[in-house]
mmCIF file with all atom_site columns, C-alpha atoms in Angstrom:
data_model
loop_
_atom_site.group_PDB
_atom_site.id
_atom_site.type_symbol
_atom_site.label_atom_id
_atom_site.label_alt_id
_atom_site.label_comp_id
_atom_site.label_asym_id
_atom_site.label_entity_id
_atom_site.label_seq_id
_atom_site.pdbx_PDB_ins_code
_atom_site.Cartn_x
_atom_site.Cartn_y
_atom_site.Cartn_z
_atom_site.occupancy
_atom_site.B_iso_or_equiv
_atom_site.pdbx_formal_charge
_atom_site.auth_seq_id
_atom_site.auth_comp_id
_atom_site.auth_asym_id
_atom_site.auth_atom_id
_atom_site.pdbx_PDB_model_num
ATOM 1   C CA . MET V 1 1   ? -122.009 -174.232 95.535  1.00 0.00 ? 16  MET V CA 1
ATOM 2   C CA . THR V 1 2   ? -124.133 -177.225 94.547  1.00 0.00 ? 17  THR V CA 1
ATOM 3   C CA . GLU V 1 3   ? -121.458 -178.165 92.014  1.00 0.00 ? 18  GLU V CA 1
ATOM 4   C CA . PHE V 1 4   ? -119.134 -178.997 94.928  1.00 0.00 ? 19  PHE V CA 1
ATOM 5   C CA . GLY V 1 5   ? -121.637 -181.104 96.882  1.00 0.00 ? 20  GLY V CA 1
ATOM 6   C CA . HIS V 1 6   ? -121.088 -181.557 100.588 1.00 0.00 ? 21  HIS V CA 1
ATOM 7   C CA . LEU V 1 7   ? -118.013 -179.633 101.712 1.00 0.00 ? 22  LEU V CA 1
ATOM 8   C CA . HIS V 1 8   ? -115.922 -180.489 104.773 1.00 0.00 ? 23  HIS V CA 1
ATOM 9   C CA . GLY V 1 9   ? -113.324 -178.241 106.343 1.00 0.00 ? 24  GLY V CA 1
ATOM 10  C CA . GLN V 1 10  ? -112.157 -176.598 109.518 1.00 0.00 ? 25  GLN V CA 1
ATOM 11  C CA . VAL V 1 11  ? -113.228 -173.471 111.332 1.00 0.00 ? 26  VAL V CA 1
ATOM 12  C CA . ARG V 1 12  ? -111.809 -171.601 114.307 1.00 0.00 ? 27  ARG V CA 1
ATOM 13  C CA . LEU V 1 13  ? -114.357 -171.323 117.121 1.00 0.00 ? 28  LEU V CA 1
ATOM 14  C CA . PRO V 1 14  ? -114.755 -168.191 119.239 1.00 0.00 ? 29  PRO V CA 1
ATOM 15  C CA . THR V 1 15  ? -112.667 -169.993 121.883 1.00 0.00 ? 30  THR V CA 1
ATOM 16  C CA . GLY V 1 16  ? -109.769 -170.154 119.411 1.00 0.00 ? 31  GLY V CA 1
ATOM 17  C CA . ARG V 1 17  ? -109.981 -173.942 118.903 1.00 0.00 ? 32  ARG V CA 1
ATOM 18  C CA . LEU V 1 18  ? -109.821 -175.278 115.354 1.00 0.00 ? 33  LEU V CA 1
ATOM 19  C CA . VAL V 1 19  ? -112.519 -177.899 114.683 1.00 0.00 ? 34  VAL V CA 1
ATOM 20  C CA . VAL V 1 20  ? -114.035 -179.764 111.759 1.00 0.00 ? 35  VAL V CA 1
ATOM 21  C CA . CYS V 1 21  ? -117.140 -178.376 110.078 1.00 0.00 ? 36  CYS V CA 1
ATOM 22  C CA . GLY V 1 22  ? -119.320 -179.010 107.077 1.00 0.00 ? 37  GLY V CA 1
ATOM 23  C CA . CYS V 1 23  ? -121.459 -177.097 104.635 1.00 0.00 ? 38  CYS V CA 1
ATOM 24  C CA . VAL V 1 24  ? -124.020 -178.203 102.072 1.00 0.00 ? 39  VAL V CA 1
ATOM 25  C CA . ALA V 1 25  ? -126.352 -176.327 99.727  1.00 0.00 ? 40  ALA V CA 1
ATOM 26  C CA . ILE V 1 26  ? -129.868 -177.673 99.454  1.00 0.00 ? 41  ILE V CA 1
ATOM 27  C CA . ARG V 1 27  ? -131.795 -176.517 96.403  1.00 0.00 ? 42  ARG V CA 1
ATOM 28  C CA . GLY V 1 28  ? -135.534 -176.196 97.010  1.00 0.00 ? 43  GLY V CA 1
ATOM 29  C CA . GLY V 1 29  ? -136.881 -176.398 93.473  1.00 0.00 ? 44  GLY V CA 1
ATOM 30  C CA . ASP V 1 30  ? -140.328 -175.216 92.417  1.00 0.00 ? 45  ASP V CA 1
ATOM 31  C CA . GLU V 1 31  ? -141.578 -172.718 95.020  1.00 0.00 ? 46  GLU V CA 1
ATOM 32  C CA . SER V 1 32  ? -139.351 -174.014 97.838  1.00 0.00 ? 47  SER V CA 1
ATOM 33  C CA . SER V 1 33  ? -136.501 -172.103 99.405  1.00 0.00 ? 48  SER V CA 1
ATOM 34  C CA . ASP V 1 34  ? -132.829 -172.851 98.979  1.00 0.00 ? 49  ASP V CA 1
ATOM 35  C CA . TRP V 1 35  ? -130.888 -173.593 102.157 1.00 0.00 ? 50  TRP V CA 1
ATOM 36  C CA . LEU V 1 36  ? -127.227 -173.333 103.020 1.00 0.00 ? 51  LEU V CA 1
ATOM 37  C CA . ASP V 1 37  ? -126.468 -175.568 105.990 1.00 0.00 ? 52  ASP V CA 1
ATOM 38  C CA . PHE V 1 38  ? -123.286 -174.919 107.967 1.00 0.00 ? 53  PHE V CA 1
ATOM 39  C CA . TYR V 1 39  ? -122.622 -177.205 110.895 1.00 0.00 ? 54  TYR V CA 1
ATOM 40  C CA . ILE V 1 40  ? -120.105 -178.339 113.470 1.00 0.00 ? 55  ILE V CA 1
ATOM 41  C CA . PRO V 1 41  ? -120.482 -181.939 114.692 1.00 0.00 ? 56  PRO V CA 1
ATOM 42  C CA . LEU V 1 42  ? -121.284 -182.360 118.374 1.00 0.00 ? 57  LEU V CA 1
ATOM 43  C CA . GLY V 1 43  ? -118.129 -184.475 118.804 1.00 0.00 ? 58  GLY V CA 1
ATOM 44  C CA . ALA V 1 44  ? -116.065 -181.502 117.611 1.00 0.00 ? 59  ALA V CA 1
ATOM 45  C CA . LEU V 1 45  ? -117.787 -179.254 120.151 1.00 0.00 ? 60  LEU V CA 1
ATOM 46  C CA . ASP V 1 46  ? -117.050 -181.850 122.841 1.00 0.00 ? 61  ASP V CA 1
ATOM 47  C CA . HIS V 1 47  ? -113.400 -181.973 121.807 1.00 0.00 ? 62  HIS V CA 1
ATOM 48  C CA . ALA V 1 48  ? -113.226 -178.159 121.923 1.00 0.00 ? 63  ALA V CA 1
ATOM 49  C CA . GLY V 1 49  ? -114.793 -178.034 125.387 1.00 0.00 ? 64  GLY V CA 1
ATOM 50  C CA . ILE V 1 50  ? -117.916 -176.143 124.267 1.00 0.00 ? 65  ILE V CA 1
ATOM 51  C CA . ALA V 1 51  ? -120.887 -176.844 126.534 1.00 0.00 ? 66  ALA V CA 1
ATOM 52  C CA . TYR V 1 52  ? -124.014 -177.206 124.396 1.00 0.00 ? 67  TYR V CA 1
ATOM 53  C CA . TRP V 1 53  ? -126.618 -178.884 126.561 1.00 0.00 ? 68  TRP V CA 1
ATOM 54  C CA . ASP V 1 54  ? -127.981 -177.534 129.820 1.00 0.00 ? 69  ASP V CA 1
ATOM 55  C CA . GLY V 1 55  ? -131.272 -179.392 130.057 1.00 0.00 ? 70  GLY V CA 1
ATOM 56  C CA . ARG V 1 56  ? -133.189 -177.170 127.653 1.00 0.00 ? 71  ARG V CA 1
ATOM 57  C CA . PRO V 1 57  ? -135.210 -178.959 124.950 1.00 0.00 ? 72  PRO V CA 1
ATOM 58  C CA . PHE V 1 58  ? -132.582 -178.471 122.228 1.00 0.00 ? 73  PHE V CA 1
ATOM 59  C CA . PHE V 1 59  ? -128.800 -178.600 122.149 1.00 0.00 ? 74  PHE V CA 1
ATOM 60  C CA . ARG V 1 60  ? -127.686 -175.012 122.381 1.00 0.00 ? 75  ARG V CA 1
ATOM 61  C CA . SER V 1 61  ? -124.685 -172.930 123.239 1.00 0.00 ? 76  SER V CA 1
ATOM 62  C CA . ASP V 1 62  ? -125.159 -169.208 123.759 1.00 0.00 ? 77  ASP V CA 1
ATOM 63  C CA . VAL V 1 63  ? -121.505 -168.695 122.780 1.00 0.00 ? 78  VAL V CA 1
ATOM 64  C CA . MET V 1 64  ? -121.971 -170.616 119.528 1.00 0.00 ? 79  MET V CA 1
ATOM 65  C CA . ASP V 1 65  ? -125.342 -168.994 118.784 1.00 0.00 ? 80  ASP V CA 1
ATOM 66  C CA . GLU V 1 66  ? -123.855 -165.508 119.093 1.00 0.00 ? 81  GLU V CA 1
ATOM 67  C CA . TRP V 1 67  ? -120.864 -166.523 116.956 1.00 0.00 ? 82  TRP V CA 1
ATOM 68  C CA . LEU V 1 68  ? -123.088 -168.003 114.249 1.00 0.00 ? 83  LEU V CA 1
ATOM 69  C CA . ALA V 1 69  ? -125.332 -164.923 114.329 1.00 0.00 ? 84  ALA V CA 1
ATOM 70  C CA . ALA V 1 70  ? -122.248 -162.732 113.777 1.00 0.00 ? 85  ALA V CA 1
ATOM 71  C CA . ILE V 1 71  ? -121.243 -164.891 110.780 1.00 0.00 ? 86  ILE V CA 1
ATOM 72  C CA . GLY V 1 72  ? -124.768 -164.605 109.368 1.00 0.00 ? 87  GLY V CA 1
ATOM 73  C CA . THR V 1 73  ? -124.818 -160.854 109.921 1.00 0.00 ? 88  THR V CA 1
ATOM 74  C CA . GLU V 1 74  ? -121.494 -160.421 108.130 1.00 0.00 ? 89  GLU V CA 1
ATOM 75  C CA . THR V 1 75  ? -122.648 -162.698 105.282 1.00 0.00 ? 90  THR V CA 1
ATOM 76  C CA . PHE V 1 76  ? -125.848 -160.671 104.860 1.00 0.00 ? 91  PHE V CA 1
ATOM 77  C CA . LYS V 1 77  ? -123.766 -157.596 104.000 1.00 0.00 ? 92  LYS V CA 1
ATOM 78  C CA . SER V 1 78  ? -122.597 -159.167 100.734 1.00 0.00 ? 93  SER V CA 1
ATOM 79  C CA . ALA V 1 79  ? -125.197 -161.897 100.087 1.00 0.00 ? 94  ALA V CA 1
ATOM 80  C CA . SER V 1 80  ? -128.650 -160.990 101.360 1.00 0.00 ? 95  SER V CA 1
ATOM 81  C CA . PHE V 1 81  ? -131.048 -163.747 102.377 1.00 0.00 ? 96  PHE V CA 1
ATOM 82  C CA . SER V 1 82  ? -134.662 -163.883 103.507 1.00 0.00 ? 97  SER V CA 1
ATOM 83  C CA . LEU V 1 83  ? -134.150 -165.893 106.723 1.00 0.00 ? 98  LEU V CA 1
ATOM 84  C CA . GLY V 1 84  ? -131.378 -167.448 108.787 1.00 0.00 ? 99  GLY V CA 1
ATOM 85  C CA . VAL V 1 85  ? -132.005 -169.918 111.586 1.00 0.00 ? 100 VAL V CA 1
ATOM 86  C CA . ILE V 1 86  ? -129.555 -170.967 114.273 1.00 0.00 ? 101 ILE V CA 1
ATOM 87  C CA . GLY V 1 87  ? -129.831 -174.107 116.327 1.00 0.00 ? 102 GLY V CA 1
ATOM 88  C CA . PHE V 1 88  ? -129.695 -177.888 116.357 1.00 0.00 ? 103 PHE V CA 1
ATOM 89  C CA . ASP V 1 89  ? -131.192 -179.569 113.256 1.00 0.00 ? 104 ASP V CA 1
ATOM 90  C CA . VAL V 1 90  ? -133.006 -176.421 112.075 1.00 0.00 ? 105 VAL V CA 1
ATOM 91  C CA . SER V 1 91  ? -132.792 -176.893 108.302 1.00 0.00 ? 106 SER V CA 1
ATOM 92  C CA . GLY V 1 92  ? -136.269 -176.519 106.828 1.00 0.00 ? 107 GLY V CA 1
ATOM 93  C CA . CYS V 1 93  ? -137.922 -175.805 110.203 1.00 0.00 ? 108 CYS V CA 1
ATOM 94  C CA . THR V 1 94  ? -139.677 -172.653 108.954 1.00 0.00 ? 109 THR V CA 1
ATOM 95  C CA . ASP V 1 95  ? -139.509 -170.135 106.150 1.00 0.00 ? 110 ASP V CA 1
ATOM 96  C CA . ALA V 1 96  ? -139.577 -166.382 105.733 1.00 0.00 ? 111 ALA V CA 1
ATOM 97  C CA . SER V 1 97  ? -143.152 -166.274 104.436 1.00 0.00 ? 112 SER V CA 1
ATOM 98  C CA . THR V 1 98  ? -144.431 -168.102 107.543 1.00 0.00 ? 113 THR V CA 1
ATOM 99  C CA . LEU V 1 99  ? -142.773 -165.497 109.790 1.00 0.00 ? 114 LEU V CA 1
ATOM 100 C CA . ALA V 1 100 ? -144.189 -162.634 107.674 1.00 0.00 ? 115 ALA V CA 1
ATOM 101 C CA . GLY V 1 101 ? -141.379 -160.295 108.729 1.00 0.00 ? 116 GLY V CA 1
ATOM 102 C CA . GLU V 1 102 ? -141.929 -160.767 112.467 1.00 0.00 ? 117 GLU V CA 1
ATOM 103 C CA . LEU V 1 103 ? -139.616 -162.469 114.950 1.00 0.00 ? 118 LEU V CA 1
ATOM 104 C CA . PRO V 1 104 ? -141.511 -164.933 117.155 1.00 0.00 ? 119 PRO V CA 1
ATOM 105 C CA . LYS V 1 105 ? -141.782 -163.688 120.740 1.00 0.00 ? 120 LYS V CA 1
ATOM 106 C CA . THR V 1 106 ? -140.954 -167.143 122.134 1.00 0.00 ? 121 THR V CA 1
ATOM 107 C CA . ARG V 1 107 ? -137.998 -168.737 120.348 1.00 0.00 ? 122 ARG V CA 1
ATOM 108 C CA . ASP V 1 108 ? -136.409 -172.144 120.888 1.00 0.00 ? 123 ASP V CA 1
ATOM 109 C CA . ILE V 1 109 ? -133.966 -171.348 118.047 1.00 0.00 ? 124 ILE V CA 1
ATOM 110 C CA . GLY V 1 110 ? -132.268 -168.173 116.888 1.00 0.00 ? 125 GLY V CA 1
ATOM 111 C CA . TYR V 1 111 ? -133.527 -166.179 113.913 1.00 0.00 ? 126 TYR V CA 1
ATOM 112 C CA . LEU V 1 112 ? -131.788 -163.796 111.535 1.00 0.00 ? 127 LEU V CA 1
ATOM 113 C CA . LEU V 1 113 ? -134.646 -161.927 109.871 1.00 0.00 ? 128 LEU V CA 1
ATOM 114 C CA . PRO V 1 114 ? -134.231 -158.998 107.483 1.00 0.00 ? 129 PRO V CA 1
ATOM 115 C CA . GLN V 1 115 ? -136.595 -156.062 107.754 1.00 0.00 ? 130 GLN V CA 1
ATOM 116 C CA . GLY V 1 116 ? -135.829 -153.831 104.809 1.00 0.00 ? 131 GLY V CA 1
ATOM 117 C CA . ASN V 1 117 ? -132.053 -153.702 104.488 1.00 0.00 ? 132 ASN V CA 1
ATOM 118 C CA . VAL V 1 118 ? -131.490 -154.316 108.206 1.00 0.00 ? 133 VAL V CA 1
ATOM 119 C CA . LEU V 1 119 ? -130.898 -157.793 109.603 1.00 0.00 ? 134 LEU V CA 1
ATOM 120 C CA . HIS V 1 120 ? -132.384 -158.429 113.056 1.00 0.00 ? 135 HIS V CA 1
ATOM 121 C CA . TYR V 1 121 ? -131.211 -161.210 115.349 1.00 0.00 ? 136 TYR V CA 1
ATOM 122 C CA . GLY V 1 122 ? -133.688 -162.818 117.710 1.00 0.00 ? 137 GLY V CA 1
ATOM 123 C CA . ALA V 1 123 ? -131.751 -165.097 120.043 1.00 0.00 ? 138 ALA V CA 1
ATOM 124 C CA . ALA V 1 124 ? -133.332 -168.253 121.410 1.00 0.00 ? 139 ALA V CA 1
ATOM 125 C CA . ASN V 1 125 ? -135.124 -167.324 124.629 1.00 0.00 ? 140 ASN V CA 1
ATOM 126 C CA . THR V 1 126 ? -136.711 -170.540 125.897 1.00 0.00 ? 141 THR V CA 1
#
């Protein structure tokens, strides 16, 4: 994917609205992890009528979090990964080795964490 750079496109939200989105691969190099960032601009969420801020510390939409977790879960079936994170500006916020196979009990972002061949989703709970 890095050969294509930063990709822009459209995606249909769980509400049925078609909005702009973007995706970029970030190669870690050395011992770092590679990241695949998929995002929907806040203006697109506004235009689609998705509420994403309710006073909590981070922009978040339970509807969008669940939708993104479902995409990650489906992706894992054909392209396994060591960690997925869901939330606002989460790229590089942690890594699989830091979590050591355990979902944090208190989560301000969502986590997709494999344990064996099973992917577990820990929704944001703060």
